[in-house]
Amino acid sequence: MFPALTIASNALQVQSRRAEEIAASVASMGATQTVGNGRNTASAGGISPVRVGALPIGDEVETMVSLKEVELAYRMNAAVIATASEMLDSLLDVINPEKR
């Protein structure tokens, strides 16, 4: 039971780092504002791109899929921890029911 808790806890830490990396990537990429003809402002008049929000310029879909993977991994590992906790509580109830 304790190895399962250790593995799930480590997995949560990994996913936390992964979410931070994705967020930093999204924040660093930004988005560019486009002019009416569909060209970005950098090509419209030599003006540098204007950052609008925190949307990625290139791989929006890949970024969103990665974030969904992180969310699902969090859910799965949280479920493992919750199940192990319930099992440990049940074991303690069987061993010493008076203290509960």
mmCIF file with all atom_site columns, C-alpha atoms in Angstrom:
data_model
loop_
_atom_site.group_PDB
_atom_site.id
_atom_site.type_symbol
_atom_site.label_atom_id
_atom_site.label_alt_id
_atom_site.label_comp_id
_atom_site.label_asym_id
_atom_site.label_entity_id
_atom_site.label_seq_id
_atom_site.pdbx_PDB_ins_code
_atom_site.Cartn_x
_atom_site.Cartn_y
_atom_site.Cartn_z
_atom_site.occupancy
_atom_site.B_iso_or_equiv
_atom_site.pdbx_formal_charge
_atom_site.auth_seq_id
_atom_site.auth_comp_id
_atom_site.auth_asym_id
_atom_site.auth_atom_id
_atom_site.pdbx_PDB_model_num
ATOM 1   C CA . MET A 1 1   ? 0.000   0.000  0.000   1.00 0.00 ? 1   MET A CA 1
ATOM 2   C CA . PHE A 1 2   ? 2.801   2.429  0.853   1.00 0.00 ? 2   PHE A CA 1
ATOM 3   C CA . PRO A 1 3   ? 4.616   1.889  -2.462  1.00 0.00 ? 3   PRO A CA 1
ATOM 4   C CA . ALA A 1 4   ? 1.374   2.857  -4.236  1.00 0.00 ? 4   ALA A CA 1
ATOM 5   C CA . LEU A 1 5   ? 1.218   6.077  -2.212  1.00 0.00 ? 5   LEU A CA 1
ATOM 6   C CA . THR A 1 6   ? 4.852   6.838  -3.004  1.00 0.00 ? 6   THR A CA 1
ATOM 7   C CA . ILE A 1 7   ? 4.406   6.212  -6.711  1.00 0.00 ? 7   ILE A CA 1
ATOM 8   C CA . ALA A 1 8   ? 1.212   8.296  -6.891  1.00 0.00 ? 8   ALA A CA 1
ATOM 9   C CA . SER A 1 9   ? 2.826   11.113 -4.913  1.00 0.00 ? 9   SER A CA 1
ATOM 10  C CA . ASN A 1 10  ? 5.861   11.156 -7.208  1.00 0.00 ? 10  ASN A CA 1
ATOM 11  C CA . ALA A 1 11  ? 3.603   11.119 -10.250 1.00 0.00 ? 11  ALA A CA 1
ATOM 12  C CA . LEU A 1 12  ? 1.716   14.147 -8.910  1.00 0.00 ? 12  LEU A CA 1
ATOM 13  C CA . GLN A 1 13  ? 5.015   16.005 -8.537  1.00 0.00 ? 13  GLN A CA 1
ATOM 14  C CA . VAL A 1 14  ? 6.004   15.133 -12.105 1.00 0.00 ? 14  VAL A CA 1
ATOM 15  C CA . GLN A 1 15  ? 2.657   16.318 -13.453 1.00 0.00 ? 15  GLN A CA 1
ATOM 16  C CA . SER A 1 16  ? 2.949   19.524 -11.435 1.00 0.00 ? 16  SER A CA 1
ATOM 17  C CA . ARG A 1 17  ? 6.304   20.261 -13.069 1.00 0.00 ? 17  ARG A CA 1
ATOM 18  C CA . ARG A 1 18  ? 4.843   19.398 -16.457 1.00 0.00 ? 18  ARG A CA 1
ATOM 19  C CA . ALA A 1 19  ? 1.919   21.804 -15.935 1.00 0.00 ? 19  ALA A CA 1
ATOM 20  C CA . GLU A 1 20  ? 4.367   24.555 -14.933 1.00 0.00 ? 20  GLU A CA 1
ATOM 21  C CA . GLU A 1 21  ? 6.425   23.949 -18.088 1.00 0.00 ? 21  GLU A CA 1
ATOM 22  C CA . ILE A 1 22  ? 3.328   24.076 -20.291 1.00 0.00 ? 22  ILE A CA 1
ATOM 23  C CA . ALA A 1 23  ? 2.162   27.280 -18.611 1.00 0.00 ? 23  ALA A CA 1
ATOM 24  C CA . ALA A 1 24  ? 5.596   28.863 -19.065 1.00 0.00 ? 24  ALA A CA 1
ATOM 25  C CA . SER A 1 25  ? 5.617   27.803 -22.701 1.00 0.00 ? 25  SER A CA 1
ATOM 26  C CA . VAL A 1 26  ? 2.185   29.298 -23.314 1.00 0.00 ? 26  VAL A CA 1
ATOM 27  C CA . ALA A 1 27  ? 3.144   32.517 -21.531 1.00 0.00 ? 27  ALA A CA 1
ATOM 28  C CA . SER A 1 28  ? 6.391   32.888 -23.458 1.00 0.00 ? 28  SER A CA 1
ATOM 29  C CA . MET A 1 29  ? 4.835   32.284 -26.884 1.00 0.00 ? 29  MET A CA 1
ATOM 30  C CA . GLY A 1 30  ? 1.897   34.684 -26.607 1.00 0.00 ? 30  GLY A CA 1
ATOM 31  C CA . ALA A 1 31  ? -0.195  35.507 -29.649 1.00 0.00 ? 31  ALA A CA 1
ATOM 32  C CA . THR A 1 32  ? 0.020   38.135 -32.364 1.00 0.00 ? 32  THR A CA 1
ATOM 33  C CA . GLN A 1 33  ? -2.662  40.569 -33.395 1.00 0.00 ? 33  GLN A CA 1
ATOM 34  C CA . THR A 1 34  ? -3.722  40.384 -37.048 1.00 0.00 ? 34  THR A CA 1
ATOM 35  C CA . VAL A 1 35  ? -4.797  43.178 -39.353 1.00 0.00 ? 35  VAL A CA 1
ATOM 36  C CA . GLY A 1 36  ? -7.972  43.001 -41.448 1.00 0.00 ? 36  GLY A CA 1
ATOM 37  C CA . ASN A 1 37  ? -6.367  41.146 -44.377 1.00 0.00 ? 37  ASN A CA 1
ATOM 38  C CA . GLY A 1 38  ? -5.191  38.251 -42.155 1.00 0.00 ? 38  GLY A CA 1
ATOM 39  C CA . ARG A 1 39  ? -1.520  39.260 -42.038 1.00 0.00 ? 39  ARG A CA 1
ATOM 40  C CA . ASN A 1 40  ? 0.055   39.723 -38.629 1.00 0.00 ? 40  ASN A CA 1
ATOM 41  C CA . THR A 1 41  ? 1.138   43.209 -37.621 1.00 0.00 ? 41  THR A CA 1
ATOM 42  C CA . ALA A 1 42  ? 4.808   42.332 -38.003 1.00 0.00 ? 42  ALA A CA 1
ATOM 43  C CA . SER A 1 43  ? 4.413   41.815 -41.753 1.00 0.00 ? 43  SER A CA 1
ATOM 44  C CA . ALA A 1 44  ? 1.892   44.644 -42.168 1.00 0.00 ? 44  ALA A CA 1
ATOM 45  C CA . GLY A 1 45  ? 4.263   47.537 -41.588 1.00 0.00 ? 45  GLY A CA 1
ATOM 46  C CA . GLY A 1 46  ? 7.432   46.383 -39.920 1.00 0.00 ? 46  GLY A CA 1
ATOM 47  C CA . ILE A 1 47  ? 5.841   46.725 -36.484 1.00 0.00 ? 47  ILE A CA 1
ATOM 48  C CA . SER A 1 48  ? 6.688   44.040 -33.966 1.00 0.00 ? 48  SER A CA 1
ATOM 49  C CA . PRO A 1 49  ? 3.900   41.589 -33.044 1.00 0.00 ? 49  PRO A CA 1
ATOM 50  C CA . VAL A 1 50  ? 1.527   42.626 -30.275 1.00 0.00 ? 50  VAL A CA 1
ATOM 51  C CA . ARG A 1 51  ? 0.900   40.099 -27.535 1.00 0.00 ? 51  ARG A CA 1
ATOM 52  C CA . VAL A 1 52  ? -2.805  39.434 -27.009 1.00 0.00 ? 52  VAL A CA 1
ATOM 53  C CA . GLY A 1 53  ? -3.563  37.268 -23.970 1.00 0.00 ? 53  GLY A CA 1
ATOM 54  C CA . ALA A 1 54  ? -1.714  34.046 -23.254 1.00 0.00 ? 54  ALA A CA 1
ATOM 55  C CA . LEU A 1 55  ? -2.590  31.988 -26.319 1.00 0.00 ? 55  LEU A CA 1
ATOM 56  C CA . PRO A 1 56  ? 0.198   30.060 -28.024 1.00 0.00 ? 56  PRO A CA 1
ATOM 57  C CA . ILE A 1 57  ? 1.121   31.113 -31.549 1.00 0.00 ? 57  ILE A CA 1
ATOM 58  C CA . GLY A 1 58  ? 1.828   27.673 -32.970 1.00 0.00 ? 58  GLY A CA 1
ATOM 59  C CA . ASP A 1 59  ? 0.541   24.463 -31.449 1.00 0.00 ? 59  ASP A CA 1
ATOM 60  C CA . GLU A 1 60  ? -2.655  25.408 -29.624 1.00 0.00 ? 60  GLU A CA 1
ATOM 61  C CA . VAL A 1 61  ? -4.099  21.935 -30.016 1.00 0.00 ? 61  VAL A CA 1
ATOM 62  C CA . GLU A 1 62  ? -0.973  20.169 -28.788 1.00 0.00 ? 62  GLU A CA 1
ATOM 63  C CA . THR A 1 63  ? -0.807  22.476 -25.779 1.00 0.00 ? 63  THR A CA 1
ATOM 64  C CA . MET A 1 64  ? -4.445  21.849 -24.866 1.00 0.00 ? 64  MET A CA 1
ATOM 65  C CA . VAL A 1 65  ? -3.988  18.087 -25.278 1.00 0.00 ? 65  VAL A CA 1
ATOM 66  C CA . SER A 1 66  ? -0.952  18.217 -22.991 1.00 0.00 ? 66  SER A CA 1
ATOM 67  C CA . LEU A 1 67  ? -2.912  20.144 -20.371 1.00 0.00 ? 67  LEU A CA 1
ATOM 68  C CA . LYS A 1 68  ? -5.731  17.584 -20.583 1.00 0.00 ? 68  LYS A CA 1
ATOM 69  C CA . GLU A 1 69  ? -3.192  14.775 -20.115 1.00 0.00 ? 69  GLU A CA 1
ATOM 70  C CA . VAL A 1 70  ? -1.875  16.527 -17.008 1.00 0.00 ? 70  VAL A CA 1
ATOM 71  C CA . GLU A 1 71  ? -5.422  16.899 -15.663 1.00 0.00 ? 71  GLU A CA 1
ATOM 72  C CA . LEU A 1 72  ? -6.224  13.221 -16.228 1.00 0.00 ? 72  LEU A CA 1
ATOM 73  C CA . ALA A 1 73  ? -2.933  12.123 -14.655 1.00 0.00 ? 73  ALA A CA 1
ATOM 74  C CA . TYR A 1 74  ? -3.725  14.250 -11.597 1.00 0.00 ? 74  TYR A CA 1
ATOM 75  C CA . ARG A 1 75  ? -7.176  12.681 -11.345 1.00 0.00 ? 75  ARG A CA 1
ATOM 76  C CA . MET A 1 76  ? -5.866  9.137  -11.679 1.00 0.00 ? 76  MET A CA 1
ATOM 77  C CA . ASN A 1 77  ? -3.120  9.592  -9.100  1.00 0.00 ? 77  ASN A CA 1
ATOM 78  C CA . ALA A 1 78  ? -5.456  11.386 -6.697  1.00 0.00 ? 78  ALA A CA 1
ATOM 79  C CA . ALA A 1 79  ? -7.828  8.404  -7.020  1.00 0.00 ? 79  ALA A CA 1
ATOM 80  C CA . VAL A 1 80  ? -4.969  6.030  -6.183  1.00 0.00 ? 80  VAL A CA 1
ATOM 81  C CA . ILE A 1 81  ? -4.126  8.069  -3.075  1.00 0.00 ? 81  ILE A CA 1
ATOM 82  C CA . ALA A 1 82  ? -7.791  8.221  -2.001  1.00 0.00 ? 82  ALA A CA 1
ATOM 83  C CA . THR A 1 83  ? -8.206  4.467  -2.464  1.00 0.00 ? 83  THR A CA 1
ATOM 84  C CA . ALA A 1 84  ? -5.033  3.686  -0.523  1.00 0.00 ? 84  ALA A CA 1
ATOM 85  C CA . SER A 1 85  ? -6.190  5.996  2.272   1.00 0.00 ? 85  SER A CA 1
ATOM 86  C CA . GLU A 1 86  ? -9.574  4.238  2.441   1.00 0.00 ? 86  GLU A CA 1
ATOM 87  C CA . MET A 1 87  ? -7.848  0.857  2.528   1.00 0.00 ? 87  MET A CA 1
ATOM 88  C CA . LEU A 1 88  ? -5.569  1.975  5.346   1.00 0.00 ? 88  LEU A CA 1
ATOM 89  C CA . ASP A 1 89  ? -8.553  3.346  7.306   1.00 0.00 ? 89  ASP A CA 1
ATOM 90  C CA . SER A 1 90  ? -10.386 0.044  6.865   1.00 0.00 ? 90  SER A CA 1
ATOM 91  C CA . LEU A 1 91  ? -7.344  -1.894 8.024   1.00 0.00 ? 91  LEU A CA 1
ATOM 92  C CA . LEU A 1 92  ? -7.012  0.298  11.107  1.00 0.00 ? 92  LEU A CA 1
ATOM 93  C CA . ASP A 1 93  ? -10.730 -0.170 11.861  1.00 0.00 ? 93  ASP A CA 1
ATOM 94  C CA . VAL A 1 94  ? -10.296 -3.960 11.755  1.00 0.00 ? 94  VAL A CA 1
ATOM 95  C CA . ILE A 1 95  ? -7.188  -3.919 13.924  1.00 0.00 ? 95  ILE A CA 1
ATOM 96  C CA . ASN A 1 96  ? -8.450  -1.547 16.587  1.00 0.00 ? 96  ASN A CA 1
ATOM 97  C CA . PRO A 1 97  ? -12.151 -0.609 16.260  1.00 0.00 ? 97  PRO A CA 1
ATOM 98  C CA . GLU A 1 98  ? -12.409 1.075  19.684  1.00 0.00 ? 98  GLU A CA 1
ATOM 99  C CA . LYS A 1 99  ? -10.058 3.937  18.782  1.00 0.00 ? 99  LYS A CA 1
ATOM 100 C CA . ARG A 1 100 ? -12.179 5.079  15.886  1.00 0.00 ? 100 ARG A CA 1
#
